Amino acid sequence: MLGAIRARPNFVKPVLVRLYHKPARNTEFKKLTASDIDFFKRVLPAETILATPAVGGTSDPVELEGFNADWLNKYRGDSQLVLRPKTTTEVSQILKYCNEQKIAVVPQGGNTGLVGGSVPVHDEVVLSLRNMNKVRGFDDISGIVTCDAGCVLEELDNYVADKGYTMPLDLGAKGSCQIGGNVATNAGGIRFLRYGTLHGSVLGLEVVLPDGTVLDNLNTLRKDNTGYDLKQLFIGSEGSLGVITGVSITTPQRPSAVNVAVLGVPSYKAVQDAFRLARRRCGEVLSAFEFWDSSCMGAVLHHQQLKSPLSAEFPFYVLVETSGSNKDHDDEKLGALLEELMENGTVEDGALAQDEQQIRRMWMMREGIPESLGKTGATYKYDISIPIPVLYDIVGDIANKLETASLFKSAGASDPVKIVCGYGHIGDGNLHLNVVADKFQDRVTEVFEPYVYEWVSSHRGSISAEHGVGLMKRDYLGYSKPKEMIDYMRRIKSMFDPNGILNPYKVL
Ligand code: FAD
Ligand code: 2HG
Ligand code: ZN
């Protein structure tokens, strides 16, 4: 629901002591020369190339900064060449050449990824999809939109909104992230509860393979059982198998009645009780059920110039949204739910949005959390999925460990760790554990890595519920996937990308 987010939050840059474990550059990859730049100049319009003097170009290295650093300002590469093709044919020519020359490439969408997947590690060429941003077609009967991969999610949503439809996914980064990036990460977000995974709503993809082959599977068919469904492999492949250039996706009817309420809740158990009752009472119109704790609320109220709609502070907050086609019906259902929750003591206070502006503010309270924490300091992020009853336990556990190590709540303002908090998509069993410190540093990291991953593994959970693996978690994949499966992933990678040029050092 938030509008365009800033490319990167405008907070004081944390001092990065040890950014992350940077794998050594693969010496098999060619270093760019002026003749490579000449080739790209022959196949691409001049204004789509950014090349620094280091590789024979004339662009100011400052212009490449935004492509080299991620949203968190945690991962940083050193690319000297950014290519922004406008057509699938151009993407194909670029990849074919890079594959032949063994030049490493990192596909980049809106660069809002949170696991270091979208930026180069060393000097990989950045292949930005931002110039591929046209809607290719819309079927008004089925609600299927077909578009270039570089279309920004919010712009696509506005496009389909005019026709009475809505995109089946929504996330705080929607003003910047691209549909191709969403597909490449299999993004979840706040509508997952209602519309499910992109593995279901994406109907077709156009993908360029590392050798330049264009896989044209841009179907708009809901049903197609003609053998292996190859497109599924690219959904969530994080730019490691091919570059997505086109997407067709089914869009649901835009709900004409939307209600949003924010609730103050006394315990994590009460959050779960409220969710169970919300599903029972509002099942078919329930479209989001999000939660956050008091530490998140403190940060968001401080940084987003928002006032809590509730009368007091609470240990937990819940945002519940209903979306349907009959306002009276939904009002009645949500009203009855809220009454029951208040009467039985599950919820201690609640506020129901009265207009569009209040709806936006309530969503801002939830969606503004990542940016607000980023403004507070260097944010460590863990995006985990485990059974709901024990989901929040990890937050207290990590806070205790940091306290025991005298890093948190020991010496007051000089503690390196400022905030330990949890929030997320409770309905999907997905918690975002965030730890905010004055800077990224080993003595803090060591307290929770690999502890968090071991903890998740012991509950048979996922170490990456929705953000992907990227560079951040590639060494920890074994905590969520058996060795045999990782071996098959490697085989698939080498089948599509035998030279390993596409998004190297990531995922595997
Ligand atoms: P990028 O960040 O540019 O790239 C992400 C990965 O996809 C990289 O590995 C990149 O190489 C690859 N890639 C990008 N485009 C292509 C392409 N066309 N072809 C092949 N590979 C490609 N994520 C969620 O799942 N749920 C959320 O609720 C959510 N909320 C967020 C809120 C904020 C404020 C922020 C900053 C991020 C949030 N994210 C969330 C993470 C991020 O926005 C998503 O992962 C998003 O889908 C990334 O899209 P992007 O276009 O920015 O991709
Ligand atoms: C969200 O749900 C995003 O707000 C971001 O997935 C979570 O920053 C995070 O940890
Ligand atoms: Zn999320």
Coordinates of C-alpha atoms and ligand atoms in Angstrom, one line a residue:
M1 CA 0.0 0.0 0.0
L2 CA 3.0 2.3 0.4
G3 CA 3.9 4.5 -2.5
A4 CA 7.3 4.6 -4.1
I5 CA 10.0 3.8 -1.6
R6 CA 13.3 5.5 -1.8
A7 CA 15.9 3.5 -3.6
R8 CA 17.7 3.2 -0.3
P9 CA 16.7 4.7 3.1
N10 CA 18.3 8.0 3.8
F11 CA 19.9 7.0 7.1
V12 CA 23.4 7.6 8.4
K13 CA 25.5 4.9 6.7
P14 CA 26.5 2.3 9.3
V15 CA 30.3 1.7 9.5
L16 CA 30.8 -1.8 8.0
V17 CA 33.4 -3.7 9.9
R18 CA 33.0 -7.0 8.2
L19 CA 30.3 -6.8 5.6
Y20 CA 29.9 -10.4 4.9
H21 CA 32.0 -13.3 3.7
K22 CA 33.0 -12.3 0.2
P23 CA 33.9 -15.3 -1.9
A24 CA 37.1 -14.9 -3.9
R25 CA 36.7 -13.8 -7.5
N26 CA 36.5 -16.7 -9.9
T27 CA 39.6 -16.2 -12.1
E28 CA 38.0 -18.1 -15.0
F29 CA 35.8 -15.1 -15.6
K30 CA 37.2 -12.6 -18.1
K31 CA 38.0 -9.1 -17.0
L32 CA 36.4 -6.6 -19.3
T33 CA 38.4 -4.8 -22.0
A34 CA 37.6 -2.0 -24.4
S35 CA 36.8 -4.5 -27.2
D36 CA 34.0 -5.9 -25.0
I37 CA 32.6 -2.4 -24.6
D38 CA 32.9 -2.0 -28.4
F39 CA 30.7 -5.1 -28.9
F40 CA 28.0 -3.8 -26.5
K41 CA 28.1 -0.4 -28.3
R42 CA 27.3 -2.3 -31.5
V43 CA 24.3 -4.1 -30.2
L44 CA 22.8 -1.6 -27.8
P45 CA 21.8 2.1 -28.0
A46 CA 24.5 4.3 -26.5
E47 CA 22.3 5.7 -23.8
T48 CA 21.7 2.2 -22.4
I49 CA 25.3 1.6 -21.5
L50 CA 27.2 2.9 -18.5
A51 CA 30.9 2.0 -18.7
T52 CA 33.6 3.6 -16.6
P53 CA 37.0 4.7 -17.8
A54 CA 38.4 1.5 -16.1
V55 CA 36.9 -0.6 -18.9
G56 CA 37.3 2.0 -21.7
G57 CA 34.1 3.9 -21.2
T58 CA 33.4 7.5 -20.2
S59 CA 30.7 7.2 -17.4
D60 CA 31.4 8.7 -14.0
P61 CA 31.8 5.8 -11.6
V62 CA 29.3 7.6 -9.3
E63 CA 26.6 6.8 -11.9
L64 CA 27.2 3.1 -11.2
E65 CA 27.0 3.4 -7.4
G66 CA 23.3 2.7 -7.2
F67 CA 23.7 -0.5 -9.2
N68 CA 26.7 -1.7 -7.0
A69 CA 25.1 -1.3 -3.6
D70 CA 22.0 -3.1 -2.3
W71 CA 19.0 -1.6 -0.5
L72 CA 20.4 -2.4 2.9
N73 CA 23.8 -0.9 2.1
K74 CA 25.3 -4.1 3.2
Y75 CA 26.4 -5.8 0.0
R76 CA 28.6 -3.9 -2.4
G77 CA 30.1 -4.9 -5.7
D78 CA 32.6 -3.2 -8.1
S79 CA 31.0 -3.5 -11.5
Q80 CA 32.3 -1.1 -14.1
L81 CA 29.6 -1.9 -16.7
V82 CA 25.8 -1.6 -16.5
L83 CA 23.7 -2.6 -19.5
R84 CA 20.1 -1.6 -19.7
P85 CA 18.6 -3.4 -22.8
K86 CA 15.3 -2.5 -24.2
T87 CA 14.4 -5.7 -26.0
T88 CA 14.5 -9.4 -25.5
T89 CA 16.7 -9.7 -28.6
E90 CA 19.3 -7.3 -27.0
V91 CA 19.3 -9.4 -23.8
S92 CA 19.9 -12.5 -25.9
Q93 CA 22.8 -10.9 -27.8
I94 CA 24.4 -9.7 -24.5
L95 CA 24.1 -13.1 -22.8
K96 CA 25.3 -15.0 -25.9
Y97 CA 28.4 -12.8 -26.0
C98 CA 29.1 -13.0 -22.3
N99 CA 28.7 -16.7 -22.3
E100 CA 31.2 -17.1 -25.2
Q101 CA 33.6 -14.7 -23.6
K102 CA 33.1 -16.1 -20.0
I103 CA 32.0 -12.7 -18.7
A104 CA 30.0 -12.9 -15.5
V105 CA 26.6 -11.2 -15.4
V106 CA 24.2 -10.2 -12.6
P107 CA 20.6 -9.6 -13.5
Q108 CA 19.1 -6.7 -11.6
G109 CA 15.5 -5.6 -11.3
G110 CA 14.5 -2.9 -8.8
N111 CA 17.4 -3.8 -6.5
T112 CA 15.2 -4.1 -3.5
G113 CA 16.3 -7.6 -2.6
L114 CA 17.4 -8.2 0.9
V115 CA 19.9 -11.1 0.6
G116 CA 22.6 -9.6 -1.5
G117 CA 21.4 -11.3 -4.7
S118 CA 20.9 -8.3 -7.0
V119 CA 24.3 -6.7 -6.8
P120 CA 27.6 -7.8 -8.1
V121 CA 30.1 -9.4 -5.8
H122 CA 33.1 -8.4 -7.8
D123 CA 33.2 -7.0 -11.3
E124 CA 30.2 -8.8 -12.9
V125 CA 28.3 -6.9 -15.6
V126 CA 25.0 -5.6 -14.3
L127 CA 22.2 -6.4 -16.6
S128 CA 19.4 -4.0 -15.5
L129 CA 15.9 -4.7 -16.7
R130 CA 14.6 -1.2 -16.0
N131 CA 14.2 -0.2 -19.7
M132 CA 12.0 -3.2 -20.4
N133 CA 8.9 -1.7 -18.9
K134 CA 6.0 -2.1 -21.4
V135 CA 2.7 -3.9 -20.9
R136 CA 2.4 -6.2 -23.8
G137 CA -1.2 -7.1 -23.5
F138 CA -4.2 -7.5 -21.3
D139 CA -7.1 -9.9 -21.6
D140 CA -10.1 -8.2 -20.1
I141 CA -12.2 -11.4 -19.8
S142 CA -9.6 -13.5 -18.0
G143 CA -7.7 -10.7 -16.3
I144 CA -4.4 -12.0 -17.6
V145 CA -1.7 -9.3 -18.1
T146 CA 1.4 -10.0 -20.2
C147 CA 4.3 -7.6 -19.7
D148 CA 8.0 -6.9 -19.8
A149 CA 9.9 -8.1 -16.8
G150 CA 11.1 -4.6 -15.9
C151 CA 7.6 -3.3 -15.2
V152 CA 7.4 -1.8 -11.7
L153 CA 4.9 -3.7 -9.5
E154 CA 3.0 -0.6 -8.4
E155 CA 2.8 0.7 -12.0
L156 CA 1.4 -2.6 -13.1
D157 CA -1.1 -2.6 -10.2
N158 CA -2.3 0.9 -11.3
Y159 CA -2.6 -0.4 -14.9
V160 CA -4.7 -3.3 -14.0
A161 CA -6.7 -1.3 -11.4
D162 CA -8.0 0.9 -14.2
K163 CA -9.5 -2.3 -15.7
G164 CA -11.0 -3.5 -12.4
Y165 CA -8.3 -6.0 -11.5
T166 CA -5.5 -6.2 -8.9
M167 CA -2.0 -7.7 -8.9
P168 CA -2.0 -10.9 -6.9
L169 CA 1.0 -9.7 -4.9
D170 CA 1.8 -6.6 -2.9
L171 CA 4.8 -5.7 -0.8
G172 CA 6.3 -2.7 0.8
A173 CA 8.9 -2.3 -2.0
K174 CA 6.2 -2.1 -4.7
G175 CA 7.1 1.4 -5.8
S176 CA 10.6 0.1 -6.9
C177 CA 10.6 -3.7 -7.3
Q178 CA 9.9 -5.1 -10.8
I179 CA 7.6 -8.0 -11.7
G180 CA 10.7 -9.9 -13.1
G181 CA 12.4 -9.5 -9.8
N182 CA 9.3 -10.6 -8.0
V183 CA 9.1 -13.7 -10.1
A184 CA 12.9 -14.3 -9.8
T185 CA 12.6 -14.2 -6.0
N186 CA 9.2 -15.8 -5.8
A187 CA 8.2 -12.9 -3.6
G188 CA 5.6 -13.4 -0.9
G189 CA 4.3 -10.2 0.6
I190 CA 1.1 -9.2 2.2
R191 CA -1.4 -10.7 -0.2
F192 CA 0.0 -14.2 -0.1
L193 CA -2.6 -15.2 2.5
R194 CA -5.3 -14.4 -0.1
Y195 CA -3.9 -15.1 -3.5
G196 CA -1.1 -17.6 -2.7
T197 CA 2.2 -18.2 -4.4
L198 CA 3.5 -16.9 -7.8
H199 CA 4.0 -20.6 -8.7
G200 CA 0.2 -20.5 -9.1
S201 CA -0.5 -17.1 -10.5
V202 CA 2.3 -16.8 -13.1
L203 CA 1.0 -18.5 -16.2
G204 CA 3.9 -17.9 -18.6
L205 CA 7.5 -16.6 -18.8
E206 CA 9.8 -15.5 -21.5
V207 CA 13.4 -16.3 -20.4
V208 CA 16.7 -15.8 -22.0
L209 CA 19.2 -18.5 -21.1
P210 CA 22.9 -17.8 -20.6
D211 CA 23.8 -19.0 -24.2
G212 CA 21.3 -16.5 -25.7
T213 CA 18.5 -19.0 -26.3
V214 CA 15.0 -17.5 -25.8
L215 CA 12.6 -19.8 -24.1
D216 CA 9.2 -18.5 -25.2
N217 CA 6.7 -19.9 -22.7
L218 CA 4.7 -16.7 -22.5
N219 CA 1.4 -18.6 -22.2
T220 CA -1.8 -17.1 -21.0
L221 CA -3.4 -20.5 -20.5
R222 CA -4.7 -21.5 -17.1
K223 CA -4.4 -25.1 -18.0
D224 CA -1.5 -26.7 -19.8
N225 CA -0.3 -30.2 -18.9
T226 CA 2.1 -30.7 -21.8
G227 CA 4.9 -32.3 -19.9
Y228 CA 7.4 -30.6 -17.5
D229 CA 6.4 -27.1 -16.4
L230 CA 9.8 -25.6 -17.0
K231 CA 8.7 -22.0 -16.0
Q232 CA 8.4 -23.2 -12.4
L233 CA 12.2 -23.6 -12.3
F234 CA 12.7 -20.0 -13.0
I235 CA 10.3 -18.8 -10.3
G236 CA 12.5 -18.3 -7.3
S237 CA 15.8 -19.0 -9.2
E238 CA 17.1 -15.6 -8.3
G239 CA 18.7 -14.9 -11.6
S240 CA 20.9 -18.0 -11.5
L241 CA 19.3 -19.9 -14.4
G242 CA 18.1 -17.4 -16.9
V243 CA 17.1 -13.8 -17.3
I244 CA 13.3 -13.3 -17.2
T245 CA 12.3 -10.8 -19.9
G246 CA 8.5 -11.3 -20.1
V247 CA 5.8 -12.4 -17.6
S248 CA 2.2 -13.3 -18.0
I249 CA 0.2 -13.4 -14.8
T250 CA -3.4 -13.8 -13.8
T251 CA -4.9 -10.9 -11.8
P252 CA -7.9 -11.3 -9.6
Q253 CA -10.9 -8.9 -9.6
R254 CA -10.1 -5.8 -7.6
P255 CA -12.1 -5.8 -4.4
S256 CA -14.6 -3.0 -4.2
A257 CA -14.8 -3.1 -0.4
V258 CA -11.7 -3.0 1.7
N259 CA -11.7 -2.7 5.5
V260 CA -8.6 -2.4 7.7
A261 CA -8.3 -2.6 11.5
V262 CA -5.3 -2.4 13.8
L263 CA -5.5 -4.2 17.1
G264 CA -3.6 -4.1 20.4
V265 CA -2.9 -7.6 21.6
P266 CA -1.5 -8.7 25.0
S267 CA 0.6 -11.7 24.1
Y268 CA 1.8 -13.8 21.1
K269 CA -0.7 -16.5 22.1
A270 CA -3.4 -13.9 21.7
V271 CA -2.1 -13.0 18.2
Q272 CA -2.6 -16.7 17.2
D273 CA -6.0 -16.9 18.8
A274 CA -7.0 -13.7 16.9
F275 CA -5.8 -15.3 13.7
R276 CA -7.7 -18.5 14.3
L277 CA -10.9 -16.6 14.9
A278 CA -10.4 -14.2 12.0
R279 CA -10.1 -17.2 9.7
R280 CA -13.2 -18.7 11.1
R281 CA -15.4 -15.6 11.1
C282 CA -14.0 -13.8 7.9
G283 CA -12.6 -16.7 5.9
E284 CA -13.6 -15.8 2.4
V285 CA -13.0 -12.1 2.7
L286 CA -9.8 -12.2 4.9
S287 CA -7.1 -10.7 2.7
A288 CA -4.2 -9.9 5.2
F289 CA -3.3 -10.8 8.7
E290 CA 0.0 -9.2 9.7
F291 CA 1.6 -8.7 13.1
W292 CA 4.5 -6.8 14.7
D293 CA 5.8 -6.3 18.3
S294 CA 6.1 -3.2 20.4
S295 CA 9.8 -2.6 19.4
C296 CA 8.8 -2.4 15.7
M297 CA 5.9 -0.1 16.7
G298 CA 8.3 2.2 18.6
A299 CA 10.6 2.5 15.5
V300 CA 7.8 3.0 13.0
L301 CA 6.0 5.7 15.1
H302 CA 9.3 7.5 15.6
H303 CA 10.4 7.4 12.0
Q304 CA 7.2 7.6 9.9
Q305 CA 5.6 10.6 11.7
L306 CA 2.6 8.4 12.5
K307 CA 0.4 8.4 15.6
S308 CA -0.9 5.1 17.0
P309 CA -4.6 4.8 16.5
L310 CA -4.8 2.9 19.8
S311 CA -5.2 4.3 23.3
A312 CA -2.2 2.6 24.8
E313 CA 0.9 0.6 24.1
F314 CA 0.7 -3.1 23.7
P315 CA 3.2 -6.0 23.4
F316 CA 1.8 -6.9 20.0
Y317 CA -0.1 -5.4 17.2
V318 CA -2.2 -7.0 14.5
L319 CA -3.4 -5.6 11.2
V320 CA -6.4 -7.4 9.8
E321 CA -7.7 -6.6 6.3
T322 CA -10.9 -7.8 4.6
S323 CA -11.5 -7.4 0.8
G324 CA -14.7 -8.3 -0.9
S325 CA -17.4 -7.0 -3.2
N326 CA -20.1 -6.2 -0.7
K327 CA -19.3 -3.5 1.9
D328 CA -22.3 -4.2 4.2
H329 CA -21.5 -7.9 4.3
D330 CA -17.8 -7.3 5.0
D331 CA -18.5 -4.6 7.6
E332 CA -20.8 -6.9 9.4
K333 CA -18.4 -9.8 9.4
L334 CA -15.4 -7.7 10.5
G335 CA -17.5 -5.8 13.1
A336 CA -18.7 -9.1 14.6
L337 CA -15.1 -10.4 14.7
L338 CA -13.8 -7.4 16.4
E339 CA -16.6 -7.4 19.0
E340 CA -16.0 -11.1 19.8
L341 CA -12.2 -10.5 20.1
M342 CA -12.7 -7.6 22.5
E343 CA -15.3 -9.4 24.5
N344 CA -13.3 -12.5 25.1
G345 CA -10.2 -10.5 25.9
T346 CA -8.0 -11.7 23.0
V347 CA -7.7 -8.1 21.9
E348 CA -7.5 -5.1 24.3
D349 CA -8.0 -2.2 21.9
G350 CA -8.8 -1.8 18.3
A351 CA -9.3 0.8 15.6
L352 CA -11.2 0.4 12.4
A353 CA -10.1 2.7 9.5
Q354 CA -12.9 5.0 8.5
D355 CA -11.6 6.2 5.1
E356 CA -8.9 5.6 2.4
Q357 CA -6.4 7.8 4.2
Q358 CA -6.7 5.9 7.5
I359 CA -6.3 2.6 5.6
R360 CA -3.1 3.9 4.1
R361 CA -1.8 5.1 7.5
M362 CA -2.5 1.7 9.1
W363 CA -0.7 -0.1 6.3
M364 CA 2.2 2.4 6.6
M365 CA 2.5 1.2 10.3
R366 CA 3.2 -2.3 9.1
E367 CA 5.0 -1.6 5.8
G368 CA 7.1 1.2 7.2
I369 CA 8.9 -1.2 9.6
P370 CA 11.9 -2.2 7.4
E371 CA 12.6 1.4 6.5
S372 CA 12.2 2.6 10.1
L373 CA 14.6 0.0 11.4
G374 CA 17.1 0.8 8.6
K375 CA 17.0 4.4 9.8
T376 CA 17.8 3.3 13.3
G377 CA 21.0 1.5 12.3
A378 CA 22.6 -1.5 10.6
T379 CA 19.9 -4.1 10.4
Y380 CA 20.5 -7.9 10.4
K381 CA 17.5 -9.7 8.8
Y382 CA 16.3 -13.2 9.2
D383 CA 13.3 -14.3 7.2
I384 CA 12.2 -17.6 8.6
S385 CA 9.3 -20.0 8.4
I386 CA 8.4 -22.4 11.2
P387 CA 5.2 -23.7 12.8
I388 CA 3.2 -20.7 14.0
P389 CA 3.0 -21.7 17.7
V390 CA 6.8 -21.4 18.2
L391 CA 7.4 -18.7 15.6
Y392 CA 8.0 -15.8 17.9
D393 CA 10.2 -17.8 20.5
I394 CA 13.3 -17.0 18.5
V395 CA 13.0 -13.3 19.1
G396 CA 13.1 -13.6 22.9
D397 CA 15.8 -16.3 22.6
I398 CA 18.1 -14.0 20.5
A399 CA 17.4 -11.0 22.8
N400 CA 18.5 -13.2 25.8
K401 CA 21.6 -14.4 24.1
L402 CA 22.6 -10.8 23.2
E403 CA 22.0 -9.7 26.8
T404 CA 24.1 -12.5 28.2
A405 CA 26.9 -11.5 25.8
S406 CA 26.5 -7.9 27.2
L407 CA 25.7 -6.6 23.8
F408 CA 22.1 -5.6 24.4
K409 CA 20.4 -3.9 27.4
S410 CA 23.5 -3.8 29.5
A411 CA 25.2 -0.5 29.3
G412 CA 22.3 1.6 28.0
A413 CA 23.0 4.0 25.1
S414 CA 26.4 2.5 24.4
D415 CA 25.1 -1.0 23.8
P416 CA 26.0 -2.1 20.2
V417 CA 22.5 -3.7 19.7
K418 CA 19.6 -1.3 19.8
I419 CA 16.6 -3.3 18.8
V420 CA 15.7 -7.0 18.6
C421 CA 12.2 -7.4 17.1
G422 CA 9.8 -9.6 15.2
Y423 CA 7.1 -9.0 12.7
G424 CA 5.7 -10.5 9.6
H425 CA 3.0 -12.5 7.9
I426 CA 1.6 -14.6 10.7
G427 CA -1.0 -16.2 8.4
D428 CA 1.8 -17.6 6.3
G429 CA 3.9 -18.8 9.3
N430 CA 6.6 -16.3 8.2
L431 CA 8.5 -14.2 10.8
H432 CA 11.0 -11.4 10.1
L433 CA 13.5 -11.4 12.9
N434 CA 15.4 -8.1 12.8
V435 CA 18.3 -7.1 15.0
V436 CA 19.4 -3.5 14.7
A437 CA 23.0 -2.6 15.8
D438 CA 25.1 0.5 15.6
K439 CA 27.1 -1.2 12.9
F440 CA 27.6 -4.6 11.3
Q441 CA 30.3 -6.4 13.4
D442 CA 31.5 -9.9 14.0
R443 CA 30.9 -10.0 17.8
V444 CA 27.2 -9.4 17.2
T445 CA 26.8 -11.7 14.2
E446 CA 28.5 -14.5 16.0
V447 CA 25.8 -14.6 18.6
F448 CA 23.1 -15.5 16.1
E449 CA 24.9 -17.1 13.2
P450 CA 24.6 -20.1 12.7
Y451 CA 22.4 -20.3 15.8
V452 CA 19.3 -18.9 14.1
Y453 CA 19.7 -21.4 11.2
E454 CA 20.3 -24.3 13.6
W455 CA 17.2 -23.3 15.5
V456 CA 15.1 -23.1 12.3
S457 CA 16.5 -26.5 11.2
S458 CA 15.6 -28.1 14.5
H459 CA 11.9 -27.1 13.8
R460 CA 12.1 -28.3 10.2
G461 CA 11.6 -24.8 9.1
S462 CA 12.9 -22.7 6.2
I463 CA 15.8 -20.3 6.6
S464 CA 14.3 -18.3 3.8
A465 CA 10.6 -18.0 3.7
E466 CA 10.3 -15.3 1.0
H467 CA 13.5 -13.3 0.4
G468 CA 15.5 -16.0 -1.2
V469 CA 19.1 -17.2 -0.7
G470 CA 21.2 -14.7 -2.6
L471 CA 24.7 -14.4 -1.2
M472 CA 23.6 -14.1 2.4
K473 CA 22.4 -17.6 2.9
R474 CA 24.1 -19.7 0.2
D475 CA 26.4 -21.3 2.8
Y476 CA 23.5 -22.2 5.0
L477 CA 21.2 -23.9 2.5
G478 CA 22.0 -27.3 4.1
Y479 CA 20.0 -26.2 7.1
S480 CA 16.8 -26.3 5.1
K481 CA 17.5 -28.7 2.2
P482 CA 19.0 -32.2 2.2
K483 CA 22.2 -32.7 0.4
E484 CA 20.6 -34.8 -2.3
M485 CA 18.3 -31.9 -3.2
I486 CA 21.2 -29.4 -3.3
D487 CA 23.1 -31.8 -5.6
Y488 CA 20.2 -31.8 -8.0
M489 CA 20.0 -28.0 -7.8
R490 CA 23.6 -27.9 -8.8
R491 CA 23.0 -30.2 -11.7
I492 CA 20.1 -28.1 -12.9
K493 CA 22.3 -25.0 -12.6
S494 CA 25.1 -26.5 -14.7
M495 CA 22.6 -27.7 -17.3
F496 CA 21.3 -24.2 -17.9
D497 CA 24.5 -22.4 -17.2
P498 CA 27.5 -24.6 -17.9
N499 CA 29.9 -21.7 -17.7
G500 CA 28.4 -20.4 -14.5
I501 CA 28.3 -16.9 -15.8
L502 CA 24.8 -16.0 -14.4
N503 CA 24.7 -14.5 -11.0
P504 CA 27.8 -16.3 -9.8
Y505 CA 28.6 -16.8 -6.1
K506 CA 24.9 -16.7 -5.2
V507 CA 22.3 -19.3 -4.2
L508 CA 24.5 -22.4 -4.4
Ligands
FAD1 P1 16.2 -7.3 -7.3 O1 16.4 -6.9 -5.9 O2 16.7 -6.4 -8.4 O3 16.7 -8.8 -7.6 C1 16.4 -9.8 -6.7 C2 17.0 -11.1 -7.3 O4 16.3 -11.5 -8.5 C3 18.4 -11.1 -7.7 O5 19.0 -12.3 -7.4 C4 18.4 -10.7 -9.2 O6 19.6 -11.2 -9.8 C5 17.2 -11.5 -9.6 N1 16.5 -10.8 -10.7 C6 15.9 -9.6 -10.7 N2 15.3 -9.4 -11.9 C7 15.5 -10.5 -12.6 C8 15.1 -10.9 -14.0 N3 14.3 -10.1 -14.7 N4 15.5 -12.1 -14.4 C9 16.2 -12.9 -13.6 N5 16.6 -12.6 -12.4 C10 16.2 -11.4 -11.9 N6 10.1 -9.6 -0.4 C11 9.0 -10.4 -0.1 O7 9.0 -11.6 -0.6 N7 7.9 -10.0 0.6 C12 7.8 -8.8 1.1 O8 6.9 -8.5 1.8 C13 8.9 -7.9 0.9 N8 8.9 -6.6 1.4 C14 9.9 -5.8 1.2 C15 9.8 -4.5 1.7 C16 10.9 -3.6 1.5 C17 10.8 -2.2 2.1 C18 12.0 -4.1 0.8 C19 13.2 -3.1 0.6 C20 12.1 -5.3 0.3 C21 11.0 -6.2 0.5 N9 11.1 -7.5 -0.1 C22 10.0 -8.4 0.2 C23 12.3 -8.0 -0.8 C24 12.2 -7.6 -2.3 O9 11.5 -6.5 -2.5 C25 11.7 -8.7 -3.2 O10 12.6 -9.8 -3.1 C26 11.4 -8.3 -4.6 O11 10.7 -9.4 -5.2 C27 12.7 -8.1 -5.4 O12 12.4 -7.5 -6.7 P2 13.4 -6.5 -7.4 O13 12.9 -6.2 -8.7 O14 13.8 -5.4 -6.6 O15 14.6 -7.5 -7.6
2HG2 C1 8.2 -7.3 5.0 O1 7.4 -8.2 5.2 C2 9.4 -7.6 4.1 O2 8.1 -6.1 5.4 C3 10.7 -7.1 4.7 O3 9.5 -8.9 3.8 C4 11.1 -7.8 5.9 O4 12.9 -6.3 6.2 C5 12.5 -7.4 6.5 O5 13.0 -8.1 7.4
ZN3 ZN 7.8 -10.1 4.4

